Amino acid sequence: MTHNTVGNTARVLGAGLRALLVLTLVCGLLYPLAVTGVAQALFPDKANGSEIRDAGGQVVGSSLIGQRYDLPPEKGGGTPAPDLRWFQPRPSNGLGTNRVNTQYSLLLSGATNRSGDNEELIRWVRDARAAVVRDNSTPTYEVNPADIPADAVTSSGSGLDPHISPAYAKLQVHRVAAKNGLDVGEVEDLVADHTAGRVLGFLGEPRVNVLELNTALRNLTRNR
């Protein structure tokens, strides 16, 4: 009786070990290799993080994650001022400061979670609107506060939106042209070239990827 019990236990353990080895091989090695191979063959750009490269082949970021374009912070800390040579993204008010990725002031993806009548949110919007008027007005172009789109003064639901509306991009054209010594028409053409339409013609809204646009702007200014 004891001999049979030991034998049954050994068979069960042997079957369990064989199943473990087979499943480890299939699920831990063969399946990931197959998925990786298919992804690299059919969707290499997406599989590698939707990387964006400049004219020199240097990776400058991902088209899926928003970045800020700020001047170096002044001594003593404080909020860095935006670098007005570049197109600016949406505000990045979110869940707090980020000590790892200093290109974006978020630790986690998320919204501000403020209600529409929240006093702090109202103050943020008013301050952002005033900053948009101040930063984007030039000697030959005055920003009309009524023309400022919502995405210029509010952060997205994730706080990491890499896109802005064509209206916000066009509002920044005169400032970017003046700061980089370019013709307004050149910068307008750059925005038009990097404006994506609705998906399938009816889903979503037209949009401009800020990183792609600024990468094209950098390539243009380097050739001057």
PDB file of C-alpha atoms in Angstrom:
ATOM      1  CA  MET A   1       0.000   0.000   0.000  1.00  0.00           C
ATOM      2  CA  THR A   2       2.808   2.391   0.937  1.00  0.00           C
ATOM      3  CA  HIS A   3       4.692   1.474  -2.234  1.00  0.00           C
ATOM      4  CA  ASN A   4       1.645   2.353  -4.361  1.00  0.00           C
ATOM      5  CA  THR A   5       1.183   5.699  -2.570  1.00  0.00           C
ATOM      6  CA  VAL A   6       4.823   6.661  -3.149  1.00  0.00           C
ATOM      7  CA  GLY A   7       4.545   5.643  -6.780  1.00  0.00           C
ATOM      8  CA  ASN A   8       1.389   7.697  -7.332  1.00  0.00           C
ATOM      9  CA  THR A   9       2.969  10.704  -5.672  1.00  0.00           C
ATOM     10  CA  ALA A  10       6.042  10.395  -7.853  1.00  0.00           C
ATOM     11  CA  ARG A  11       3.900  10.195 -10.999  1.00  0.00           C
ATOM     12  CA  VAL A  12       1.892  13.273  -9.973  1.00  0.00           C
ATOM     13  CA  LEU A  13       5.068  15.235  -9.195  1.00  0.00           C
ATOM     14  CA  GLY A  14       6.625  14.107 -12.456  1.00  0.00           C
ATOM     15  CA  ALA A  15       3.551  15.190 -14.432  1.00  0.00           C
ATOM     16  CA  GLY A  16       3.501  18.534 -12.640  1.00  0.00           C
ATOM     17  CA  LEU A  17       7.189  19.161 -13.361  1.00  0.00           C
ATOM     18  CA  ARG A  18       6.744  18.229 -17.024  1.00  0.00           C
ATOM     19  CA  ALA A  19       3.757  20.581 -17.300  1.00  0.00           C
ATOM     20  CA  LEU A  20       5.779  23.335 -15.611  1.00  0.00           C
ATOM     21  CA  LEU A  21       8.668  22.912 -18.031  1.00  0.00           C
ATOM     22  CA  VAL A  22       6.397  22.794 -21.091  1.00  0.00           C
ATOM     23  CA  LEU A  23       4.346  25.823 -20.037  1.00  0.00           C
ATOM     24  CA  THR A  24       7.501  27.745 -19.116  1.00  0.00           C
ATOM     25  CA  LEU A  25       8.955  26.999 -22.543  1.00  0.00           C
ATOM     26  CA  VAL A  26       5.742  27.863 -24.418  1.00  0.00           C
ATOM     27  CA  CYS A  27       4.493  30.842 -22.392  1.00  0.00           C
ATOM     28  CA  GLY A  28       7.802  32.208 -21.175  1.00  0.00           C
ATOM     29  CA  LEU A  29       9.921  31.798 -24.298  1.00  0.00           C
ATOM     30  CA  LEU A  30       8.171  30.732 -27.501  1.00  0.00           C
ATOM     31  CA  TYR A  31       5.059  32.931 -27.170  1.00  0.00           C
ATOM     32  CA  PRO A  32       6.965  36.155 -26.285  1.00  0.00           C
ATOM     33  CA  LEU A  33       9.420  35.498 -29.122  1.00  0.00           C
ATOM     34  CA  ALA A  34       6.568  34.911 -31.569  1.00  0.00           C
ATOM     35  CA  VAL A  35       4.694  38.052 -30.506  1.00  0.00           C
ATOM     36  CA  THR A  36       7.884  40.126 -30.591  1.00  0.00           C
ATOM     37  CA  GLY A  37       8.801  38.772 -34.016  1.00  0.00           C
ATOM     38  CA  VAL A  38       5.355  39.474 -35.492  1.00  0.00           C
ATOM     39  CA  ALA A  39       5.293  42.969 -33.971  1.00  0.00           C
ATOM     40  CA  GLN A  40       8.767  43.808 -35.271  1.00  0.00           C
ATOM     41  CA  ALA A  41       7.901  42.470 -38.720  1.00  0.00           C
ATOM     42  CA  LEU A  42       4.491  44.140 -39.122  1.00  0.00           C
ATOM     43  CA  PHE A  43       4.563  47.163 -36.770  1.00  0.00           C
ATOM     44  CA  PRO A  44       8.227  48.000 -36.025  1.00  0.00           C
ATOM     45  CA  ASP A  45       7.519  51.659 -35.291  1.00  0.00           C
ATOM     46  CA  LYS A  46       4.766  50.974 -32.752  1.00  0.00           C
ATOM     47  CA  ALA A  47       6.592  47.977 -31.263  1.00  0.00           C
ATOM     48  CA  ASN A  48       9.595  50.161 -30.477  1.00  0.00           C
ATOM     49  CA  GLY A  49       7.597  52.856 -28.683  1.00  0.00           C
ATOM     50  CA  SER A  50       6.629  55.140 -31.594  1.00  0.00           C
ATOM     51  CA  GLU A  51      10.010  56.833 -31.413  1.00  0.00           C
ATOM     52  CA  ILE A  52      10.599  60.155 -33.150  1.00  0.00           C
ATOM     53  CA  ARG A  53      14.047  60.866 -34.600  1.00  0.00           C
ATOM     54  CA  ASP A  54      15.559  64.098 -35.798  1.00  0.00           C
ATOM     55  CA  ALA A  55      17.374  64.613 -39.090  1.00  0.00           C
ATOM     56  CA  GLY A  56      20.538  63.152 -37.564  1.00  0.00           C
ATOM     57  CA  GLY A  57      18.823  59.933 -36.511  1.00  0.00           C
ATOM     58  CA  GLN A  58      18.837  60.827 -32.810  1.00  0.00           C
ATOM     59  CA  VAL A  59      15.802  59.652 -30.843  1.00  0.00           C
ATOM     60  CA  VAL A  60      14.133  62.735 -29.334  1.00  0.00           C
ATOM     61  CA  GLY A  61      11.093  61.115 -27.730  1.00  0.00           C
ATOM     62  CA  SER A  62       7.882  59.230 -28.385  1.00  0.00           C
ATOM     63  CA  SER A  63       4.934  60.479 -30.393  1.00  0.00           C
ATOM     64  CA  LEU A  64       2.669  59.093 -27.656  1.00  0.00           C
ATOM     65  CA  ILE A  65       3.992  61.127 -24.695  1.00  0.00           C
ATOM     66  CA  GLY A  66       3.880  64.891 -24.328  1.00  0.00           C
ATOM     67  CA  GLN A  67       7.001  66.894 -23.504  1.00  0.00           C
ATOM     68  CA  ARG A  68       7.584  70.390 -22.229  1.00  0.00           C
ATOM     69  CA  TYR A  69       9.936  72.907 -23.811  1.00  0.00           C
ATOM     70  CA  ASP A  70      11.301  75.065 -21.013  1.00  0.00           C
ATOM     71  CA  LEU A  71      14.353  77.174 -20.360  1.00  0.00           C
ATOM     72  CA  PRO A  72      16.831  75.889 -17.771  1.00  0.00           C
ATOM     73  CA  PRO A  73      15.524  76.639 -14.248  1.00  0.00           C
ATOM     74  CA  GLU A  74      16.997  79.637 -12.523  1.00  0.00           C
ATOM     75  CA  LYS A  75      19.195  79.207  -9.502  1.00  0.00           C
ATOM     76  CA  GLY A  76      17.122  78.751  -6.392  1.00  0.00           C
ATOM     77  CA  GLY A  77      14.446  76.669  -8.098  1.00  0.00           C
ATOM     78  CA  GLY A  78      11.062  77.938  -9.152  1.00  0.00           C
ATOM     79  CA  THR A  79       8.988  77.030 -12.179  1.00  0.00           C
ATOM     80  CA  PRO A  80      11.032  77.063 -15.400  1.00  0.00           C
ATOM     81  CA  ALA A  81       9.868  79.568 -18.000  1.00  0.00           C
ATOM     82  CA  PRO A  82       8.760  78.212 -21.380  1.00  0.00           C
ATOM     83  CA  ASP A  83      11.310  78.357 -24.185  1.00  0.00           C
ATOM     84  CA  LEU A  84       9.388  80.495 -26.642  1.00  0.00           C
ATOM     85  CA  ARG A  85      11.426  79.369 -29.636  1.00  0.00           C
ATOM     86  CA  TRP A  86       9.317  76.216 -29.676  1.00  0.00           C
ATOM     87  CA  PHE A  87       5.664  75.334 -29.997  1.00  0.00           C
ATOM     88  CA  GLN A  88       4.291  74.771 -26.521  1.00  0.00           C
ATOM     89  CA  PRO A  89       2.107  71.813 -25.498  1.00  0.00           C
ATOM     90  CA  ARG A  90      -0.981  71.821 -23.336  1.00  0.00           C
ATOM     91  CA  PRO A  91      -0.568  72.738 -19.671  1.00  0.00           C
ATOM     92  CA  SER A  92       0.656  69.764 -17.657  1.00  0.00           C
ATOM     93  CA  ASN A  93      -1.120  70.293 -14.343  1.00  0.00           C
ATOM     94  CA  GLY A  94      -1.636  66.849 -12.900  1.00  0.00           C
ATOM     95  CA  LEU A  95      -0.685  64.655  -9.994  1.00  0.00           C
ATOM     96  CA  GLY A  96       2.462  66.350  -8.792  1.00  0.00           C
ATOM     97  CA  THR A  97       6.136  66.850  -9.562  1.00  0.00           C
ATOM     98  CA  ASN A  98       8.347  64.285 -11.244  1.00  0.00           C
ATOM     99  CA  ARG A  99      11.984  63.854 -10.240  1.00  0.00           C
ATOM    100  CA  VAL A 100      12.661  61.121 -12.805  1.00  0.00           C
ATOM    101  CA  ASN A 101      11.446  62.535 -16.119  1.00  0.00           C
ATOM    102  CA  THR A 102      12.126  66.238 -15.783  1.00  0.00           C
ATOM    103  CA  GLN A 103      10.738  66.842 -19.273  1.00  0.00           C
ATOM    104  CA  TYR A 104       7.206  66.603 -17.890  1.00  0.00           C
ATOM    105  CA  SER A 105       5.894  67.725 -14.498  1.00  0.00           C
ATOM    106  CA  LEU A 106       3.939  64.580 -13.736  1.00  0.00           C
ATOM    107  CA  LEU A 107       4.707  61.534 -11.656  1.00  0.00           C
ATOM    108  CA  LEU A 108       1.682  59.566 -12.815  1.00  0.00           C
ATOM    109  CA  SER A 109      -0.773  59.933 -15.629  1.00  0.00           C
ATOM    110  CA  GLY A 110      -3.959  61.618 -14.479  1.00  0.00           C
ATOM    111  CA  ALA A 111      -6.128  64.698 -14.534  1.00  0.00           C
ATOM    112  CA  THR A 112      -6.338  67.517 -12.008  1.00  0.00           C
ATOM    113  CA  ASN A 113      -9.710  66.184 -10.830  1.00  0.00           C
ATOM    114  CA  ARG A 114     -10.970  69.724 -10.196  1.00  0.00           C
ATOM    115  CA  SER A 115     -14.603  70.607 -10.747  1.00  0.00           C
ATOM    116  CA  GLY A 116     -15.588  73.304 -13.221  1.00  0.00           C
ATOM    117  CA  ASP A 117     -16.276  75.826 -10.458  1.00  0.00           C
ATOM    118  CA  ASN A 118     -13.138  75.032  -8.447  1.00  0.00           C
ATOM    119  CA  GLU A 119     -11.375  78.288  -7.536  1.00  0.00           C
ATOM    120  CA  GLU A 120      -7.912  76.857  -8.110  1.00  0.00           C
ATOM    121  CA  LEU A 121      -8.857  75.570 -11.568  1.00  0.00           C
ATOM    122  CA  ILE A 122     -10.400  78.934 -12.468  1.00  0.00           C
ATOM    123  CA  ARG A 123      -7.196  80.675 -11.376  1.00  0.00           C
ATOM    124  CA  TRP A 124      -5.085  78.261 -13.431  1.00  0.00           C
ATOM    125  CA  VAL A 125      -7.181  78.922 -16.530  1.00  0.00           C
ATOM    126  CA  ARG A 126      -7.068  82.705 -16.079  1.00  0.00           C
ATOM    127  CA  ASP A 127      -3.295  82.646 -15.529  1.00  0.00           C
ATOM    128  CA  ALA A 128      -2.796  80.380 -18.530  1.00  0.00           C
ATOM    129  CA  ARG A 129      -4.927  82.609 -20.757  1.00  0.00           C
ATOM    130  CA  ALA A 130      -2.970  85.687 -19.718  1.00  0.00           C
ATOM    131  CA  ALA A 131       0.298  83.844 -20.386  1.00  0.00           C
ATOM    132  CA  VAL A 132      -0.878  82.745 -23.852  1.00  0.00           C
ATOM    133  CA  VAL A 133      -1.707  86.349 -24.770  1.00  0.00           C
ATOM    134  CA  ARG A 134       1.565  87.662 -23.342  1.00  0.00           C
ATOM    135  CA  ASP A 135       3.856  84.996 -24.787  1.00  0.00           C
ATOM    136  CA  ASN A 136       2.352  84.795 -28.271  1.00  0.00           C
ATOM    137  CA  SER A 137       1.802  88.466 -29.051  1.00  0.00           C
ATOM    138  CA  THR A 138       4.468  90.071 -31.230  1.00  0.00           C
ATOM    139  CA  PRO A 139       5.008  93.628 -32.499  1.00  0.00           C
ATOM    140  CA  THR A 140       3.058  92.684 -35.642  1.00  0.00           C
ATOM    141  CA  TYR A 141       0.513  90.301 -34.132  1.00  0.00           C
ATOM    142  CA  GLU A 142      -1.751  90.685 -31.112  1.00  0.00           C
ATOM    143  CA  VAL A 143      -3.485  87.620 -29.676  1.00  0.00           C
ATOM    144  CA  ASN A 144      -7.210  88.078 -29.180  1.00  0.00           C
ATOM    145  CA  PRO A 145      -8.212  86.344 -25.909  1.00  0.00           C
ATOM    146  CA  ALA A 146     -11.453  85.247 -27.576  1.00  0.00           C
ATOM    147  CA  ASP A 147      -9.426  83.215 -30.092  1.00  0.00           C
ATOM    148  CA  ILE A 148      -7.636  81.116 -27.451  1.00  0.00           C
ATOM    149  CA  PRO A 149      -8.787  77.470 -27.712  1.00  0.00           C
ATOM    150  CA  ALA A 150      -9.585  75.404 -24.641  1.00  0.00           C
ATOM    151  CA  ASP A 151      -6.558  73.130 -24.986  1.00  0.00           C
ATOM    152  CA  ALA A 152      -4.246  76.139 -24.591  1.00  0.00           C
ATOM    153  CA  VAL A 153      -5.400  76.716 -21.004  1.00  0.00           C
ATOM    154  CA  THR A 154      -6.410  73.251 -19.732  1.00  0.00           C
ATOM    155  CA  SER A 155      -4.548  69.994 -19.292  1.00  0.00           C
ATOM    156  CA  SER A 156      -5.835  66.771 -20.812  1.00  0.00           C
ATOM    157  CA  GLY A 157      -7.477  63.895 -18.944  1.00  0.00           C
ATOM    158  CA  SER A 158      -4.190  61.994 -18.853  1.00  0.00           C
ATOM    159  CA  GLY A 159      -2.017  65.069 -18.420  1.00  0.00           C
ATOM    160  CA  LEU A 160       0.336  63.597 -21.024  1.00  0.00           C
ATOM    161  CA  ASP A 161      -1.404  64.543 -24.278  1.00  0.00           C
ATOM    162  CA  PRO A 162       1.207  64.848 -27.050  1.00  0.00           C
ATOM    163  CA  HIS A 163      -1.185  66.786 -29.303  1.00  0.00           C
ATOM    164  CA  ILE A 164      -2.597  70.273 -29.496  1.00  0.00           C
ATOM    165  CA  SER A 165      -5.391  71.576 -31.707  1.00  0.00           C
ATOM    166  CA  PRO A 166      -4.556  73.197 -35.055  1.00  0.00           C
ATOM    167  CA  ALA A 167      -6.056  76.413 -33.645  1.00  0.00           C
ATOM    168  CA  TYR A 168      -3.534  76.472 -30.774  1.00  0.00           C
ATOM    169  CA  ALA A 169      -0.666  75.663 -33.145  1.00  0.00           C
ATOM    170  CA  LYS A 170      -1.676  78.486 -35.513  1.00  0.00           C
ATOM    171  CA  LEU A 171      -1.947  80.890 -32.585  1.00  0.00           C
ATOM    172  CA  GLN A 172       1.754  80.245 -31.838  1.00  0.00           C
ATOM    173  CA  VAL A 173       2.970  80.660 -35.429  1.00  0.00           C
ATOM    174  CA  HIS A 174       3.877  84.372 -35.288  1.00  0.00           C
ATOM    175  CA  ARG A 175       5.814  84.010 -32.036  1.00  0.00           C
ATOM    176  CA  VAL A 176       7.743  80.953 -33.267  1.00  0.00           C
ATOM    177  CA  ALA A 177       8.551  82.676 -36.562  1.00  0.00           C
ATOM    178  CA  ALA A 178       9.802  85.812 -34.791  1.00  0.00           C
ATOM    179  CA  LYS A 179      11.910  83.901 -32.258  1.00  0.00           C
ATOM    180  CA  ASN A 180      13.576  81.776 -34.944  1.00  0.00           C
ATOM    181  CA  GLY A 181      13.992  84.420 -37.638  1.00  0.00           C
ATOM    182  CA  LEU A 182      11.643  82.614 -40.035  1.00  0.00           C
ATOM    183  CA  ASP A 183       8.901  83.821 -42.332  1.00  0.00           C
ATOM    184  CA  VAL A 184       5.398  83.392 -40.961  1.00  0.00           C
ATOM    185  CA  GLY A 185       4.427  81.556 -44.140  1.00  0.00           C
ATOM    186  CA  GLU A 186       7.169  78.979 -43.598  1.00  0.00           C
ATOM    187  CA  VAL A 187       5.973  78.214 -40.096  1.00  0.00           C
ATOM    188  CA  GLU A 188       2.345  78.087 -41.251  1.00  0.00           C
ATOM    189  CA  ASP A 189       3.330  75.521 -43.886  1.00  0.00           C
ATOM    190  CA  LEU A 190       5.139  73.526 -41.195  1.00  0.00           C
ATOM    191  CA  VAL A 191       1.980  73.432 -39.070  1.00  0.00           C
ATOM    192  CA  ALA A 192      -0.147  72.443 -42.058  1.00  0.00           C
ATOM    193  CA  ASP A 193       2.263  69.613 -42.933  1.00  0.00           C
ATOM    194  CA  HIS A 194       2.018  68.223 -39.394  1.00  0.00           C
ATOM    195  CA  THR A 195      -1.735  68.530 -38.927  1.00  0.00           C
ATOM    196  CA  ALA A 196      -3.420  65.123 -38.828  1.00  0.00           C
ATOM    197  CA  GLY A 197      -7.090  64.850 -39.756  1.00  0.00           C
ATOM    198  CA  ARG A 198      -9.846  62.814 -38.152  1.00  0.00           C
ATOM    199  CA  VAL A 199      -9.322  59.051 -38.025  1.00  0.00           C
ATOM    200  CA  LEU A 200     -11.228  57.439 -40.909  1.00  0.00           C
ATOM    201  CA  GLY A 201     -12.515  60.908 -41.710  1.00  0.00           C
ATOM    202  CA  PHE A 202     -14.991  61.127 -38.816  1.00  0.00           C
ATOM    203  CA  LEU A 203     -13.410  59.916 -35.547  1.00  0.00           C
ATOM    204  CA  GLY A 204     -11.822  62.412 -33.172  1.00  0.00           C
ATOM    205  CA  GLU A 205     -10.615  65.892 -34.030  1.00  0.00           C
ATOM    206  CA  PRO A 206      -7.798  67.292 -36.192  1.00  0.00           C
ATOM    207  CA  ARG A 207      -4.600  67.458 -34.153  1.00  0.00           C
ATOM    208  CA  VAL A 208      -0.937  68.451 -34.234  1.00  0.00           C
ATOM    209  CA  ASN A 209       1.762  66.379 -32.551  1.00  0.00           C
ATOM    210  CA  VAL A 210       3.946  68.919 -30.753  1.00  0.00           C
ATOM    211  CA  LEU A 211       7.099  66.811 -30.646  1.00  0.00           C
ATOM    212  CA  GLU A 212       6.917  65.990 -34.346  1.00  0.00           C
ATOM    213  CA  LEU A 213       6.279  69.652 -35.156  1.00  0.00           C
ATOM    214  CA  ASN A 214       9.165  70.899 -33.018  1.00  0.00           C
ATOM    215  CA  THR A 215      11.485  68.259 -34.446  1.00  0.00           C
ATOM    216  CA  ALA A 216      10.657  69.496 -37.957  1.00  0.00           C
ATOM    217  CA  LEU A 217      11.171  73.071 -36.761  1.00  0.00           C
ATOM    218  CA  ARG A 218      14.601  72.184 -35.353  1.00  0.00           C
ATOM    219  CA  ASN A 219      15.579  70.517 -38.624  1.00  0.00           C
ATOM    220  CA  LEU A 220      14.434  73.623 -40.529  1.00  0.00           C
ATOM    221  CA  THR A 221      16.387  76.060 -38.341  1.00  0.00           C
ATOM    222  CA  ARG A 222      19.537  73.908 -38.438  1.00  0.00           C
ATOM    223  CA  ASN A 223      19.610  74.252 -42.213  1.00  0.00           C
ATOM    224  CA  ARG A 224      19.758  78.069 -41.971  1.00  0.00           C
TER     225      ARG A 224
END
